[in-house]
Coordinates of N, CA, C and O in Angstrom, one line a residue:
X114 N 176.5 110.6 49.0 CA 176.0 111.8 49.2 C 174.7 112.0 48.2 O 174.3 111.5 47.5
X115 N 174.0 112.5 49.0 CA 172.5 112.7 48.4 C 172.2 113.6 46.9 O 172.7 114.9 47.1
X116 N 172.1 113.1 45.9 CA 171.7 114.1 45.1 C 170.3 114.5 45.1 O 169.1 113.8 45.4
X117 N 170.2 116.2 45.0 CA 168.7 116.9 44.8 C 168.4 117.0 43.5 O 169.1 117.6 42.9
X118 N 167.0 117.0 43.5 CA 166.8 117.3 42.3 C 165.8 118.6 41.4 O 165.4 118.8 40.9
X119 N 166.3 119.4 42.4 CA 165.6 120.9 42.6 C 165.5 121.5 41.1 O 164.6 121.7 40.3
X120 N 167.0 121.8 40.6 CA 166.7 122.5 39.3 C 166.3 121.6 38.1 O 165.7 122.0 37.1
X121 N 166.6 120.3 38.4 CA 166.4 119.1 36.9 C 165.0 119.3 36.8 O 164.0 119.5 35.9
X122 N 164.3 119.4 38.2 CA 162.7 119.2 38.5 C 162.2 120.5 37.9 O 160.8 120.4 37.1
X123 N 162.5 121.3 38.3 CA 161.9 122.9 37.9 C 162.0 123.0 36.6 O 161.0 123.5 35.8
X124 N 163.1 122.7 36.0 CA 163.3 122.7 34.4 C 162.1 122.1 33.5 O 161.5 122.2 32.8
X125 N 162.3 120.8 34.0 CA 160.9 119.9 33.5 C 159.7 120.2 33.8 O 158.9 120.4 32.6
X126 N 159.3 120.6 34.7 CA 158.1 121.1 35.2 C 157.8 122.1 34.2 O 156.5 122.4 33.6
X127 N 158.6 122.9 34.3 CA 158.3 124.3 33.7 C 158.2 123.9 32.0 O 157.7 124.6 31.2
X128 N 159.0 123.2 31.4 CA 158.7 122.6 30.0 C 157.6 122.3 29.8 O 156.6 122.4 29.0
X129 N 156.6 121.6 30.6 CA 155.7 120.8 30.3 C 154.6 121.8 30.6 O 153.4 121.9 30.0
X130 N 154.8 122.8 31.7 CA 154.0 123.6 31.9 C 153.6 125.0 30.8 O 152.6 125.2 30.4
X131 N 154.9 125.0 30.2 CA 154.8 126.0 28.9 C 154.1 125.6 28.0 O 153.2 126.0 27.2
X132 N 154.6 124.4 27.4 CA 153.4 123.3 26.7 C 151.9 123.5 27.1 O 151.2 123.5 25.8
X133 N 151.5 123.3 28.7 CA 150.2 123.3 28.4 C 149.6 124.7 28.6 O 148.5 125.1 29.4
X134 N 150.2 125.8 28.2 CA 149.8 127.5 28.5 C 148.4 127.4 27.6 O 148.3 126.9 26.6
X135 N 147.4 127.7 28.0 CA 146.4 128.4 27.9 C 145.1 127.2 27.9 O 144.2 127.3 27.3
X136 N 145.7 125.9 28.2 CA 144.7 124.8 29.1 C 143.9 125.2 29.8 O 144.1 126.1 30.8
X137 N 142.7 124.7 30.0 CA 141.5 125.0 30.9 C 141.9 124.5 32.2 O 142.2 123.2 32.2
X138 N 141.3 125.1 33.4 CA 141.6 124.6 34.6 C 142.8 124.3 34.7 O 143.9 124.8 34.5
X139 N 142.6 123.0 35.9 CA 143.9 122.6 36.3 C 145.0 122.2 35.3 O 146.1 122.0 35.7
X140 N 144.4 121.6 34.3 CA 145.5 121.3 33.1 C 146.4 122.4 32.4 O 147.4 122.0 32.2
X141 N 146.4 123.3 32.7 CA 147.1 124.6 32.7 C 148.5 125.0 33.7 O 149.2 125.1 33.3
X142 N 147.6 124.6 34.8 CA 148.8 125.2 35.9 C 149.3 123.9 37.0 O 150.2 124.4 37.8
X143 N 148.5 122.6 36.9 CA 148.7 121.9 38.1 C 149.6 120.7 37.0 O 149.2 120.5 36.1
X144 N 150.9 120.4 37.7 CA 151.8 119.8 36.7 C 151.3 118.4 36.4 O 151.5 117.8 35.4
X145 N 150.8 117.4 37.4 CA 150.4 116.0 37.1 C 149.6 116.5 36.0 O 149.4 115.5 35.0
X146 N 148.1 117.3 36.1 CA 147.1 117.3 34.8 C 147.7 117.8 33.9 O 147.4 117.1 32.9
X147 N 148.6 118.9 33.6 CA 149.2 119.3 32.7 C 150.1 118.4 31.7 O 149.9 118.2 30.5
X148 N 150.9 117.4 32.7 CA 151.1 116.4 31.7 C 150.7 115.2 31.0 O 151.1 115.3 30.5
X149 N 149.5 114.8 31.9 CA 148.8 114.0 31.0 C 147.9 114.7 29.8 O 147.5 114.4 28.8
X150 N 147.6 116.0 29.9 CA 147.3 116.9 29.1 C 147.8 117.1 27.8 O 147.3 117.0 26.5
X151 N 149.2 117.4 28.1 CA 150.1 117.6 26.8 C 150.4 116.2 26.1 O 150.4 116.2 25.1
X152 N 150.6 115.0 27.0 CA 150.7 113.8 26.5 C 149.2 113.2 25.4 O 149.7 112.9 24.3
X153 N 148.2 113.5 26.0 CA 147.1 113.9 25.1 C 147.1 114.8 23.8 O 146.7 114.1 22.8
X154 N 147.5 115.8 24.2 CA 147.4 116.8 23.1 C 148.5 116.6 22.2 O 148.1 116.4 20.6
X155 N 149.6 115.7 22.1 CA 150.8 115.3 21.6 C 150.1 114.1 20.6 O 150.6 114.2 19.3
X156 N 149.6 113.0 21.0 CA 148.9 112.1 20.8 C 148.2 112.4 19.5 O 148.2 112.0 18.3
X157 N 147.1 113.3 19.7 CA 146.2 113.8 19.2 C 146.8 114.6 17.7 O 146.2 114.4 16.6
X158 N 147.8 115.4 18.3 CA 148.6 115.9 16.8 C 149.1 115.6 15.7 O 149.2 115.9 15.0
X159 N 149.8 114.2 16.5 CA 150.8 113.1 15.7 C 149.5 112.5 14.7 O 149.7 112.7 13.8
X160 N 148.3 112.1 15.3 CA 147.2 111.3 14.5 C 146.6 112.3 13.5 O 146.6 111.9 12.4
X161 N 146.5 113.8 13.7 CA 145.7 114.6 13.2 C 146.4 115.1 11.8 O 145.8 115.5 11.0
X162 N 147.7 115.3 11.9 CA 148.9 115.5 10.8 C 148.7 114.4 9.8 O 148.3 115.0 8.6
X163 N 148.1 113.2 10.2 CA 147.8 112.3 9.0 C 146.2 112.7 8.3 O 146.2 112.3 7.3
X164 N 145.2 112.9 9.3 CA 144.0 113.0 9.1 C 143.9 114.2 8.0 O 143.3 114.4 7.0
X165 N 144.6 115.5 8.4 CA 144.7 116.5 7.4 C 145.0 116.0 6.2 O 144.7 116.8 5.1
X166 N 146.2 115.2 6.0 CA 146.4 114.7 4.6 C 145.3 114.1 3.9 O 145.2 114.3 2.9
X167 N 144.4 113.2 4.3 CA 143.3 112.4 4.3 C 142.5 113.4 3.8 O 141.7 113.3 2.6
X168 N 142.2 114.6 4.5 CA 141.1 115.5 4.4 C 141.2 116.3 3.1 O 140.3 116.7 2.4
X169 N 142.4 116.9 2.9 CA 142.8 117.5 1.6 C 142.6 116.7 0.3 O 142.0 117.4 -0.6
X170 N 143.3 115.5 0.4 CA 142.8 114.8 -0.8 C 141.5 114.5 -1.0 O 140.7 114.6 -2.0
X171 N 140.7 114.2 0.1 CA 139.1 114.4 -0.4 C 138.6 115.6 -0.7 O 137.9 115.4 -2.0
X172 N 138.8 116.7 -0.2 CA 138.9 118.0 -0.8 C 139.1 118.3 -2.5 O 138.6 118.8 -3.5
X173 N 140.3 117.7 -2.7 CA 140.9 117.8 -4.3 C 140.1 117.0 -5.3 O 139.7 117.3 -6.4
X174 N 140.0 115.8 -4.8 CA 138.7 114.9 -5.3 C 137.7 115.5 -5.5 O 136.8 115.4 -6.9
X175 N 136.8 116.2 -4.7 CA 135.2 116.9 -4.6 C 135.8 118.0 -5.7 O 134.5 118.1 -6.6
X176 N 136.6 118.6 -5.8 CA 137.0 119.8 -6.8 C 136.8 119.0 -8.0 O 136.5 120.1 -8.9
X177 N 137.9 118.3 -8.4 CA 138.0 117.9 -9.5 C 136.9 117.2 -10.1 O 136.4 117.3 -11.4
X178 N 136.2 116.6 -9.3 CA 134.6 115.7 -9.4 C 133.7 116.9 -9.9 O 132.9 116.6 -11.2
X179 N 133.8 117.9 -9.4 CA 132.7 118.8 -9.8 C 133.1 119.8 -11.5 O 132.1 119.8 -12.0
X180 N 134.5 119.8 -11.4 CA 134.8 120.4 -12.4 C 134.7 119.6 -13.7 O 134.2 119.9 -15.0
X181 N 134.7 118.2 -13.3 CA 134.6 117.3 -14.1 C 133.3 117.0 -15.2 O 133.0 116.9 -16.1
X182 N 132.4 117.4 -14.1 CA 130.9 116.9 -14.2 C 130.1 118.4 -15.3 O 129.5 117.8 -16.0
X183 N 131.1 119.6 -15.0 CA 130.6 120.5 -15.8 C 131.1 120.2 -17.1 O 130.5 120.5 -17.9
X184 N 132.1 119.8 -17.4 CA 132.9 119.3 -18.7 C 132.1 117.9 -19.3 O 132.9 117.3 -20.2
X185 N 131.2 117.4 -18.5 CA 130.4 116.1 -19.0 C 131.4 114.9 -18.8 O 131.3 113.8 -19.4
X186 N 131.8 114.8 -17.8 CA 132.6 113.8 -17.3 C 132.7 113.2 -16.1 O 132.0 113.9 -15.1
X187 N 132.9 111.9 -15.6 CA 132.9 111.6 -14.3 C 134.3 112.0 -13.7 O 135.2 112.3 -14.5
X188 N 134.7 112.0 -12.4 CA 135.9 111.8 -12.1 C 136.7 110.8 -12.6 O 137.9 111.0 -13.0
X189 N 136.3 109.5 -12.3 CA 137.2 108.5 -12.7 C 137.2 108.2 -14.2 O 138.7 108.0 -14.5
X190 N 136.4 108.7 -15.1 CA 136.6 108.7 -16.0 C 137.7 109.8 -16.6 O 138.4 109.9 -17.5
X191 N 137.3 110.9 -16.1 CA 138.8 112.1 -16.1 C 139.8 111.6 -16.2 O 140.8 111.6 -17.0
X192 N 140.3 110.9 -14.9 CA 141.7 110.7 -14.3 C 141.9 109.4 -15.3 O 143.0 109.4 -15.7
X193 N 140.9 108.4 -15.7 CA 141.6 107.5 -16.4 C 141.8 108.0 -17.9 O 143.1 107.9 -18.6
X194 N 141.3 109.2 -18.7 CA 141.6 109.7 -20.2 C 142.8 110.3 -19.8 O 143.7 110.2 -20.5
X195 N 143.1 111.3 -18.6 CA 144.2 111.8 -18.5 C 145.5 110.9 -18.3 O 146.7 111.0 -19.0
X196 N 145.3 109.5 -17.9 CA 146.4 108.8 -17.8 C 146.6 108.2 -18.9 O 148.0 108.0 -19.6
X197 N 145.9 107.7 -20.0 CA 145.8 107.6 -20.9 C 146.4 108.4 -22.1 O 147.2 107.8 -23.0
X198 N 146.0 109.6 -22.0 CA 146.7 110.6 -22.5 C 148.0 111.1 -22.3 O 148.6 111.7 -23.1
X199 N 148.5 110.2 -21.4 CA 150.0 110.6 -20.8 C 150.3 111.8 -19.8 O 151.1 112.5 -19.9
X200 N 149.1 112.3 -19.6 CA 149.3 113.7 -18.7 C 149.4 113.3 -17.3 O 148.2 112.9 -16.3
X201 N 150.2 113.7 -16.7 CA 150.8 113.4 -15.3 C 150.9 114.5 -14.3 O 151.9 114.7 -13.9
X202 N 149.6 115.0 -14.0 CA 149.1 115.8 -12.8 C 148.7 115.5 -11.6 O 147.5 114.5 -12.0
X203 N 149.1 115.6 -10.5 CA 148.6 115.4 -9.5 C 147.2 116.1 -9.0 O 146.7 117.0 -9.4
X204 N 146.6 115.1 -8.2 CA 145.2 115.8 -7.6 C 145.2 117.5 -7.1 O 144.3 117.8 -7.2
X205 N 146.6 117.6 -6.3 CA 146.8 118.8 -5.6 C 146.3 119.9 -7.3 O 145.6 121.0 -7.0
X206 N 147.4 119.8 -8.1 CA 147.3 120.7 -9.1 C 146.1 120.6 -10.4 O 145.8 121.9 -10.3
X207 N 145.6 119.6 -10.1 CA 144.3 119.4 -10.9 C 143.2 120.4 -10.2 O 142.4 120.8 -10.6
X208 N 143.2 120.0 -9.1 CA 142.2 120.9 -8.1 C 142.3 122.4 -8.1 O 141.2 123.0 -8.4
X209 N 143.4 122.8 -8.2 CA 144.1 124.2 -8.5 C 143.7 124.7 -9.7 O 142.8 125.5 -9.9
X210 N 143.6 124.0 -10.7 CA 143.5 124.3 -12.2 C 141.9 124.4 -12.2 O 141.4 125.3 -12.7
X211 N 141.4 123.7 -12.1 CA 139.7 123.4 -11.7 C 139.4 124.5 -11.1 O 138.1 125.2 -11.4
X212 N 139.9 125.0 -10.0 CA 139.4 126.3 -9.0 C 139.6 127.5 -9.6 O 138.6 128.3 -9.7
X213 N 140.5 127.4 -10.3 CA 141.0 129.2 -10.5 C 141.5 129.3 -11.8 O 141.3 130.4 -12.3
X214 N 141.2 128.2 -13.0 CA 141.2 128.3 -14.4 C 140.4 127.5 -15.3 O 140.9 126.6 -15.5
X215 N 139.0 127.7 -15.1 CA 138.0 126.7 -15.5 C 138.4 126.9 -17.5 O 138.3 125.2 -17.6
X216 N 139.2 127.4 -17.8 CA 139.0 127.2 -19.5 C 140.5 126.2 -19.6 O 140.0 125.3 -20.8
X217 N 141.3 126.6 -18.7 CA 142.6 125.3 -18.9 C 141.9 124.1 -18.6 O 142.5 122.8 -19.2
X218 N 141.2 124.0 -17.6 CA 140.8 122.7 -17.2 C 139.7 122.1 -18.3 O 139.5 120.7 -18.4
X219 N 139.0 122.6 -18.8 CA 137.8 122.3 -20.2 C 138.9 121.7 -21.3 O 138.7 120.5 -21.8
X220 N 140.1 122.6 -21.2 CA 141.3 122.0 -22.4 C 141.6 120.4 -22.0 O 141.8 119.4 -22.9
X221 N 142.0 120.2 -20.5 CA 142.4 119.1 -20.0 C 141.1 117.7 -20.3 O 141.2 116.8 -20.5
X222 N 139.9 118.5 -19.8 CA 138.7 117.4 -20.1 C 138.8 117.0 -21.4 O 138.6 115.4 -21.6
X223 N 139.0 117.7 -22.5 CA 138.9 117.2 -23.9 C 139.8 116.7 -24.2 O 139.5 115.5 -25.1
X224 N 141.0 116.8 -23.8 CA 142.4 115.7 -24.0 C 141.9 114.5 -23.5 O 142.0 113.4 -24.1
X225 N 141.0 114.6 -22.0 CA 140.6 113.2 -21.6 C 140.1 112.6 -22.4 O 139.6 111.2 -22.6
X226 N 139.1 113.1 -23.0 CA 137.6 112.7 -23.8 C 138.4 112.0 -24.9 O 138.2 111.0 -25.4
X227 N 139.3 112.8 -25.6 CA 139.9 112.2 -27.1 C 140.5 111.0 -26.7 O 140.7 110.0 -27.7
X228 N 141.0 110.6 -25.7 CA 142.2 109.4 -25.4 C 141.6 108.4 -24.8 O 141.7 107.4 -24.5
X229 N 140.1 108.5 -24.6 CA 139.6 107.2 -24.6 C 138.7 106.6 -25.2 O 138.6 106.6 -26.2

């Protein structure tokens, strides 16, 4: 007996076309092109989740460095001083303190200077 793929194929196509919603041209409504476009988009999104983490770390380092230079230190000397002083704050928290609470960051910078 022959097995027909009608409902299975329709469901698969609908799933791909739903994922391709909003794509321009044939990529949004022709199954073959939509499938290729969705596969490409998924590959980029997987890659760019890693890239986003990298970019955020770069931004935190830039902010910490700018605040450190205001307090007469460089980024590397600040981080070395904090490590020697036993202060274990990650870059995300340090960047937030540098951006939103300059007085507290100045205290951390003085602690780092004293530890060097």
